[in-house]
Short mmCIF file of N, CA, C and O in Angstrom, two decimals:
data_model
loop_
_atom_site.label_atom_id
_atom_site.label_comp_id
_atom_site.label_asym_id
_atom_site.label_seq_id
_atom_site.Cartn_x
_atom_site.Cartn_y
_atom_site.Cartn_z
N UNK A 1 -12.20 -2.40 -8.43
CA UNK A 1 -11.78 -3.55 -7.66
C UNK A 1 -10.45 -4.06 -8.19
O UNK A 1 -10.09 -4.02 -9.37
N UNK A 2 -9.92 -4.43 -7.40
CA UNK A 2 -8.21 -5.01 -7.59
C UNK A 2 -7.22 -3.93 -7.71
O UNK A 2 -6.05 -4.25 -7.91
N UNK A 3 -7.65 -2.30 -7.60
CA UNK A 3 -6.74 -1.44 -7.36
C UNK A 3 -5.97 -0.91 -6.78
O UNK A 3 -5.12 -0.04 -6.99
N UNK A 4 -6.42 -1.72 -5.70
CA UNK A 4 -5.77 -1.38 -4.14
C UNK A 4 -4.71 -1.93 -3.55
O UNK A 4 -4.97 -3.05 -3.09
N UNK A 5 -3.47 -1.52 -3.38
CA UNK A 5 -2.29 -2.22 -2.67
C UNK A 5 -1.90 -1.69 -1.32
O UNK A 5 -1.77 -0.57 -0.83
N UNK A 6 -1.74 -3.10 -0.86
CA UNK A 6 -1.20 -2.86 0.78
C UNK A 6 0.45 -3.03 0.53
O UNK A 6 1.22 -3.81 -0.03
N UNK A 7 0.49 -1.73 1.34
CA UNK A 7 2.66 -1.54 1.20
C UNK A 7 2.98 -1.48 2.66
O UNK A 7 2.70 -0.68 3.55
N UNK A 8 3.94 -3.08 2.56
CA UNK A 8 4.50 -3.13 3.88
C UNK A 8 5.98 -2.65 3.79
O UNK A 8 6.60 -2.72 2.73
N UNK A 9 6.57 -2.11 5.05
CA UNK A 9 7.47 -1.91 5.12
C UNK A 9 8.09 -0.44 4.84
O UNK A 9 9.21 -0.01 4.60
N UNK A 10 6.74 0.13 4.98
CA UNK A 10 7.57 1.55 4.65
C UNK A 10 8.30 2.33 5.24
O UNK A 10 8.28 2.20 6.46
N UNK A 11 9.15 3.34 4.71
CA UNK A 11 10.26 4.20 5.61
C UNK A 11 9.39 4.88 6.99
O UNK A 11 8.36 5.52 6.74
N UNK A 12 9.73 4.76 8.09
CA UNK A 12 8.93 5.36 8.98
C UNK A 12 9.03 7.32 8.76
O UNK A 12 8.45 8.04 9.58
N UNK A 13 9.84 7.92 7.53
CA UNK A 13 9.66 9.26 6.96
C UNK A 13 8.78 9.43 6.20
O UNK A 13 8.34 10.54 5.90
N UNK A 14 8.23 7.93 5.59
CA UNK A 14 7.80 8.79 4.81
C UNK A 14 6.00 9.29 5.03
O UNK A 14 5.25 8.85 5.89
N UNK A 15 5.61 10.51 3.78
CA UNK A 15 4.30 10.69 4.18
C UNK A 15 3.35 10.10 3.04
O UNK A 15 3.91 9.31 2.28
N UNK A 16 2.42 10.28 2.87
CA UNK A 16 0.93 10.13 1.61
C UNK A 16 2.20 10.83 -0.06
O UNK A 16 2.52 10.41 -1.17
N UNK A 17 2.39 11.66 0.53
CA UNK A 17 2.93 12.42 -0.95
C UNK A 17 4.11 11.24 -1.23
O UNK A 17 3.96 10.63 -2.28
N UNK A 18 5.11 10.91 -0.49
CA UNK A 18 6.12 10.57 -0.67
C UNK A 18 5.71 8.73 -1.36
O UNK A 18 6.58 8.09 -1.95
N UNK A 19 4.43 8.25 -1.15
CA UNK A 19 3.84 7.29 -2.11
C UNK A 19 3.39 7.44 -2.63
O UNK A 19 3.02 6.39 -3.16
N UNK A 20 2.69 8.84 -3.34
CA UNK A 20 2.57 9.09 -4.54
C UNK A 20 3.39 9.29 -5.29
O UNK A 20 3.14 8.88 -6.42
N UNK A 21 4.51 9.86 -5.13
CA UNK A 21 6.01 10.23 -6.07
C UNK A 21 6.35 8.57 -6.60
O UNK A 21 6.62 8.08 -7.69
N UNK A 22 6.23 8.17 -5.57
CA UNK A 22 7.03 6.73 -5.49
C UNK A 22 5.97 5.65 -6.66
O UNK A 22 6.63 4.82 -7.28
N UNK A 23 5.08 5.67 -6.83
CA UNK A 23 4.13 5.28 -7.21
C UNK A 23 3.36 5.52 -8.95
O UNK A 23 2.76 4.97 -9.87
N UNK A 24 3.71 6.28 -8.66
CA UNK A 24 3.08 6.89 -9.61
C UNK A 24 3.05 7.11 -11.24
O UNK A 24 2.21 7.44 -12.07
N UNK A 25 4.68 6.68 -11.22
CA UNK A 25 5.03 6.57 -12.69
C UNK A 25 4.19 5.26 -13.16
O UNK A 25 3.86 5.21 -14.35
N UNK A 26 3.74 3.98 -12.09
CA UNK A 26 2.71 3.18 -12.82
C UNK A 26 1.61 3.42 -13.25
O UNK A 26 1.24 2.56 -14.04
N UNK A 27 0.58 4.57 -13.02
CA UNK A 27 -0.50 5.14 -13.66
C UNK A 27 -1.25 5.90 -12.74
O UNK A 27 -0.65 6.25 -11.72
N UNK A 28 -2.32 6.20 -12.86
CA UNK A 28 -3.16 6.94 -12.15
C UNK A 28 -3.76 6.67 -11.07
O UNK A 28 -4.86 6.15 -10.91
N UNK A 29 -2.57 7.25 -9.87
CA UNK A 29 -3.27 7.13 -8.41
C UNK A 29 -4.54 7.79 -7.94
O UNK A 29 -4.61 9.01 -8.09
N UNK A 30 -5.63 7.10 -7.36
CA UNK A 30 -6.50 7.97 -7.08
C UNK A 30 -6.33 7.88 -5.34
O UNK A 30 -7.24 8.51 -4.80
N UNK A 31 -5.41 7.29 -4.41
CA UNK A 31 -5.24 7.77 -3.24
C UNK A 31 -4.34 7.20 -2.45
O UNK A 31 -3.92 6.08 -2.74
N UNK A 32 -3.92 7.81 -1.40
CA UNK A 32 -2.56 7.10 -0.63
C UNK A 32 -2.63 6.98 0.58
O UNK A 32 -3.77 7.45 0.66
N UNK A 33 -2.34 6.71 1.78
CA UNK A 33 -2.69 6.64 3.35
C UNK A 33 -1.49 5.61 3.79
O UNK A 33 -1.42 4.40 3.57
N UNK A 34 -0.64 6.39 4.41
CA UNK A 34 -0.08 5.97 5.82
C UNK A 34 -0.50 6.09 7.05
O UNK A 34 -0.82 6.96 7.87
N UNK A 35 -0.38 4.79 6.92
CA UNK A 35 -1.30 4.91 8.79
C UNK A 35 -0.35 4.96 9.92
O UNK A 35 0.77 4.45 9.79
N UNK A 36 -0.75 5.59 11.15
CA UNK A 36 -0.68 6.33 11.64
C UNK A 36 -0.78 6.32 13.27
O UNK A 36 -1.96 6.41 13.62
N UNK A 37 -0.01 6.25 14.20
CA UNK A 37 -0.32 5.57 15.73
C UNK A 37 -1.37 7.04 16.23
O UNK A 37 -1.14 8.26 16.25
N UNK A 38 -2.27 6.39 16.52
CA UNK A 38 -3.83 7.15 16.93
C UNK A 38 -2.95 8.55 17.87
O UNK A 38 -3.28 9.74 17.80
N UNK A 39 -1.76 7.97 18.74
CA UNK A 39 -1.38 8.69 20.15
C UNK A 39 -0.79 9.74 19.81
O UNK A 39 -1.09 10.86 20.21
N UNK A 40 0.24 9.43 18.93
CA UNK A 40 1.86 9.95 18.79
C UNK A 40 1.96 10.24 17.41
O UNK A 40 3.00 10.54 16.82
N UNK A 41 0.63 10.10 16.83
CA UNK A 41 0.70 10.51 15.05
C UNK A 41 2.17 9.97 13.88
O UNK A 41 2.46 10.42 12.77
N UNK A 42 2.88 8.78 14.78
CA UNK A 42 4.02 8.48 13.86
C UNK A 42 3.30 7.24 12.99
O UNK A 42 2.28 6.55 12.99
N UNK A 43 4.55 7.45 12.22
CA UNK A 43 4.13 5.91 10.94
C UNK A 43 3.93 5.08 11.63
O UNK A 43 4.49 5.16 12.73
N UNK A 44 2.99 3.77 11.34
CA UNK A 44 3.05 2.49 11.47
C UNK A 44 3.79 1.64 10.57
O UNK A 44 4.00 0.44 10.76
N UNK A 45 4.16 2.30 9.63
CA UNK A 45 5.07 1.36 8.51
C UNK A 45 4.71 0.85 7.22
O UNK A 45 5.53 0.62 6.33
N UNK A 46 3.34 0.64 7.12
CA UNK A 46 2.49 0.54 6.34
C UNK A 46 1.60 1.62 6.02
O UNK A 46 1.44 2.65 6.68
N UNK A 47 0.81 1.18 4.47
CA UNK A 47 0.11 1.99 4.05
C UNK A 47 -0.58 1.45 2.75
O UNK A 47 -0.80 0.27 2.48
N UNK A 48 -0.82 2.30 2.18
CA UNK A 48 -2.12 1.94 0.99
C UNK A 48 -1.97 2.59 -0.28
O UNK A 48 -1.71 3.79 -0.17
N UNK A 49 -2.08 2.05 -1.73
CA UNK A 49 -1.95 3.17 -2.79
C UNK A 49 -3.15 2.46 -3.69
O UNK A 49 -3.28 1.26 -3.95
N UNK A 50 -3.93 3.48 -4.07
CA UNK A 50 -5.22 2.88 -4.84
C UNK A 50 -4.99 3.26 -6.30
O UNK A 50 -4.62 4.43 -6.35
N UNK A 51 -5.05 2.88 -7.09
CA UNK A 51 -5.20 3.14 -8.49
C UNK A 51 -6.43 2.76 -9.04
O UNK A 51 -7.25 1.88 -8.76
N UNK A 52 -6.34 4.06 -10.32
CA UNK A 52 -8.07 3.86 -10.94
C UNK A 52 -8.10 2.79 -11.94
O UNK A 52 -8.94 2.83 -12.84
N UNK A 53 -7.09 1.63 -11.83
CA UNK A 53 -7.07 0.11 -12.73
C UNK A 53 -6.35 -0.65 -12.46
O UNK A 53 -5.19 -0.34 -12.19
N UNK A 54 -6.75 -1.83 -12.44
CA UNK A 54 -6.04 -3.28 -12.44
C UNK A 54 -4.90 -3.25 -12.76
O UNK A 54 -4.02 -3.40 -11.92
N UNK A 55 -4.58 -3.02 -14.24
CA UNK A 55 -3.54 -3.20 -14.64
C UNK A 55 -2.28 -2.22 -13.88
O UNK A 55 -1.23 -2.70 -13.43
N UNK A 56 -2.53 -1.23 -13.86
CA UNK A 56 -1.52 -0.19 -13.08
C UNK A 56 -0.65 -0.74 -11.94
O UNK A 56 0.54 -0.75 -11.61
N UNK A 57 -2.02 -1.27 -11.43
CA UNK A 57 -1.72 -1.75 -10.00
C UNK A 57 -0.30 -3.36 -10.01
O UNK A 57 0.83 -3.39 -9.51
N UNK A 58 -0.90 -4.21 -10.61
CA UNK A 58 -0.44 -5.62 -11.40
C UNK A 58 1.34 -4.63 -11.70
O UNK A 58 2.21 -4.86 -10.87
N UNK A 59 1.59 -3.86 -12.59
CA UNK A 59 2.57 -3.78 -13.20
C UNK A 59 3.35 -3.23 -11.39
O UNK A 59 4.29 -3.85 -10.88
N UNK A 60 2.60 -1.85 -10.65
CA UNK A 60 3.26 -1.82 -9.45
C UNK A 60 3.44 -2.75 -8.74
O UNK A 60 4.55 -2.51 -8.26
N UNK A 61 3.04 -3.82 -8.28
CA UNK A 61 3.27 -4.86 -7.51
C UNK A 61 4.66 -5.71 -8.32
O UNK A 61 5.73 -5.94 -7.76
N UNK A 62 4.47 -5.92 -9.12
CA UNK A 62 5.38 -6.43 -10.23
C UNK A 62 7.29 -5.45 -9.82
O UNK A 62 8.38 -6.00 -9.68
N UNK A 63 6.97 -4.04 -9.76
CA UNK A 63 8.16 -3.33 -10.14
C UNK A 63 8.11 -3.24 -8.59
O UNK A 63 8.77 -4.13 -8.04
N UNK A 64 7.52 -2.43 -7.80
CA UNK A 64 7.87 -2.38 -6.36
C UNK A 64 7.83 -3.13 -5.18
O UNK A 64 8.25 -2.74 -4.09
N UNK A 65 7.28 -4.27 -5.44
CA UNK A 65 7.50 -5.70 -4.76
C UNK A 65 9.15 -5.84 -4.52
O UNK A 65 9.86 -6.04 -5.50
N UNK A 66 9.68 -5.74 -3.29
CA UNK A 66 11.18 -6.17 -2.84
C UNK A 66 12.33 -4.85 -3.02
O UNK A 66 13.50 -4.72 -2.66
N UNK A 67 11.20 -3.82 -3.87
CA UNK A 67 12.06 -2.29 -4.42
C UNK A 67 12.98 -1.74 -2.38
O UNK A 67 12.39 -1.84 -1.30
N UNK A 68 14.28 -1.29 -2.56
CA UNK A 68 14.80 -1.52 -1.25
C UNK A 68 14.94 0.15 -1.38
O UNK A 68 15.43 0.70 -2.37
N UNK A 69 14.42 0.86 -0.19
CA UNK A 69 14.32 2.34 0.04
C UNK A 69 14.93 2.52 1.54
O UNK A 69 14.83 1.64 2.39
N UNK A 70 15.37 3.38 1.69
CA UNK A 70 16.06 4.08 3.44
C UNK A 70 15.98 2.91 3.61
O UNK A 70 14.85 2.62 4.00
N UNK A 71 16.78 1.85 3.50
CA UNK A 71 17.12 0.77 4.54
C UNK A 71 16.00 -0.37 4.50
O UNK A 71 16.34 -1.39 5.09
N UNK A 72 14.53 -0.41 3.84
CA UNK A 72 13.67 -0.52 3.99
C UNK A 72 13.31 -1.77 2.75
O UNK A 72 13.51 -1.21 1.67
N UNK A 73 12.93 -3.01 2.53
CA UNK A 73 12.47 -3.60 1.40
C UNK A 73 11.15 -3.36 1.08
O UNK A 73 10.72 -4.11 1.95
N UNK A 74 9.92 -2.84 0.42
CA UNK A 74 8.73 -3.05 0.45
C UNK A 74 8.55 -4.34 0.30
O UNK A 74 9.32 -5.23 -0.06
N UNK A 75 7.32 -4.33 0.65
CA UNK A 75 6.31 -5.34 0.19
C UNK A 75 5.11 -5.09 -0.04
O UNK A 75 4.30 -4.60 0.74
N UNK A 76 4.85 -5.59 -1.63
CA UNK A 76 4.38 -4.96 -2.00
C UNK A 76 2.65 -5.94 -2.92
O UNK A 76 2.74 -6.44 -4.04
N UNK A 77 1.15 -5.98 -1.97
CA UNK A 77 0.69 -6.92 -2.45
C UNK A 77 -1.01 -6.31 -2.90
O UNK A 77 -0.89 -5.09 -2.99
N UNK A 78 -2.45 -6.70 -3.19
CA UNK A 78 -3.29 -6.34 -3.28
C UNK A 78 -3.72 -6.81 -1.86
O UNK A 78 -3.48 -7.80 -1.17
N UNK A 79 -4.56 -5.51 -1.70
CA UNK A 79 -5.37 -5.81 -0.41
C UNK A 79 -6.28 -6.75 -0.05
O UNK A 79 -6.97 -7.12 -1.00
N UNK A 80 -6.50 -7.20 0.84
CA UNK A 80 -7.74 -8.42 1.15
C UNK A 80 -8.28 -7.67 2.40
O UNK A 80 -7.70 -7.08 3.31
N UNK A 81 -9.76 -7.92 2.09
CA UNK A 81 -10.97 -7.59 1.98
C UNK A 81 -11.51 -8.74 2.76
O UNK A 81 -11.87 -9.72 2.11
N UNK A 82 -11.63 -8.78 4.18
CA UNK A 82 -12.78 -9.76 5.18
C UNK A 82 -14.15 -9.70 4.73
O UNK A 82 -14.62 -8.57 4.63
N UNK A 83 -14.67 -10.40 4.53
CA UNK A 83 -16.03 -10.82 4.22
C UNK A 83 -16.69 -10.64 5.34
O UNK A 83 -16.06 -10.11 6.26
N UNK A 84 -18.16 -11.02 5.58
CA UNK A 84 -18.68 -11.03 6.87
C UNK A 84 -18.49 -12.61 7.60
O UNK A 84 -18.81 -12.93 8.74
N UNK A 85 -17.76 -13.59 6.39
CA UNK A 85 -17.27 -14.62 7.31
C UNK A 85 -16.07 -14.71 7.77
O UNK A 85 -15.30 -15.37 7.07
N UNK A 86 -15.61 -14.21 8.83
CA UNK A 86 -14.02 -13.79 9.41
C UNK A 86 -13.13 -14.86 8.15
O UNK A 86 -12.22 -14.33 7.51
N UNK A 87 -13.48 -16.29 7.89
CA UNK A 87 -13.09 -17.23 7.69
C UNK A 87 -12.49 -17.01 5.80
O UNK A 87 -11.58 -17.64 5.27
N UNK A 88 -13.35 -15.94 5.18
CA UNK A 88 -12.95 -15.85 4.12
C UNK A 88 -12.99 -14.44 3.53
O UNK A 88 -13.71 -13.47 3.76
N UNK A 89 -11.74 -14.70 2.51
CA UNK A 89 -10.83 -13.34 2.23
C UNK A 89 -11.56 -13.25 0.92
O UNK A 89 -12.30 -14.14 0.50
N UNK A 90 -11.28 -12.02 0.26
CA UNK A 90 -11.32 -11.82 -1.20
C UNK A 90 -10.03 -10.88 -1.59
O UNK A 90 -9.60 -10.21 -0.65
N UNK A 91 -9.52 -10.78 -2.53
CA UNK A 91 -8.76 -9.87 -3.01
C UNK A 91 -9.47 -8.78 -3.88
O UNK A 91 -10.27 -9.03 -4.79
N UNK A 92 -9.10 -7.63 -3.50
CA UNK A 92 -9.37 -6.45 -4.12
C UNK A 92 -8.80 -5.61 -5.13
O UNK A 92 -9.37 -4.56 -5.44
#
């Protein structure tokens, strides 16, 4: 829990690998996902990088928060997690 970051703003090139490269010198990714228009299989812009610890994650948000790529600023935060009350979030 708390390993998980949501990355806005990504290069519409890039793929899963290309946030692991990017990523990775903070510690041990255990997975990546750009998502993906269901139709036309292009980026949505966003995506996901999970790490197997807190801390990893904390120091990436820290270094790639505002990091500026192809034209592109990330943003860079931990994911939130809907409860079964629409009304409240948790961070992950």
């Amino acid at each position: 829990m708390g390993a998980n970051l949501f990355i806005y703003d990504v290069p519409l090139s890039f793929t899963e690998l290309d946030l692991l490269r990017l990523f990775s010198p903070f510690g041990k990714i255990v997975s990546t996902k750009i998502y993906r228009d269901r139709k036309t299989g292009k980026s949505r812009g966003f995506g996901f990088v999970s790490f197997d610890n807190v801390d990893s994650a904390d120091v990436a948000i820290q270094k790639m928060d505002g990091f500026e790529i192809e034209s592109k600023v990330l943003q860079v935060q931990k994911k939130i997690i809907k409860q079964n009350n629409p009304k409240e979030f948790r961070v992950c």
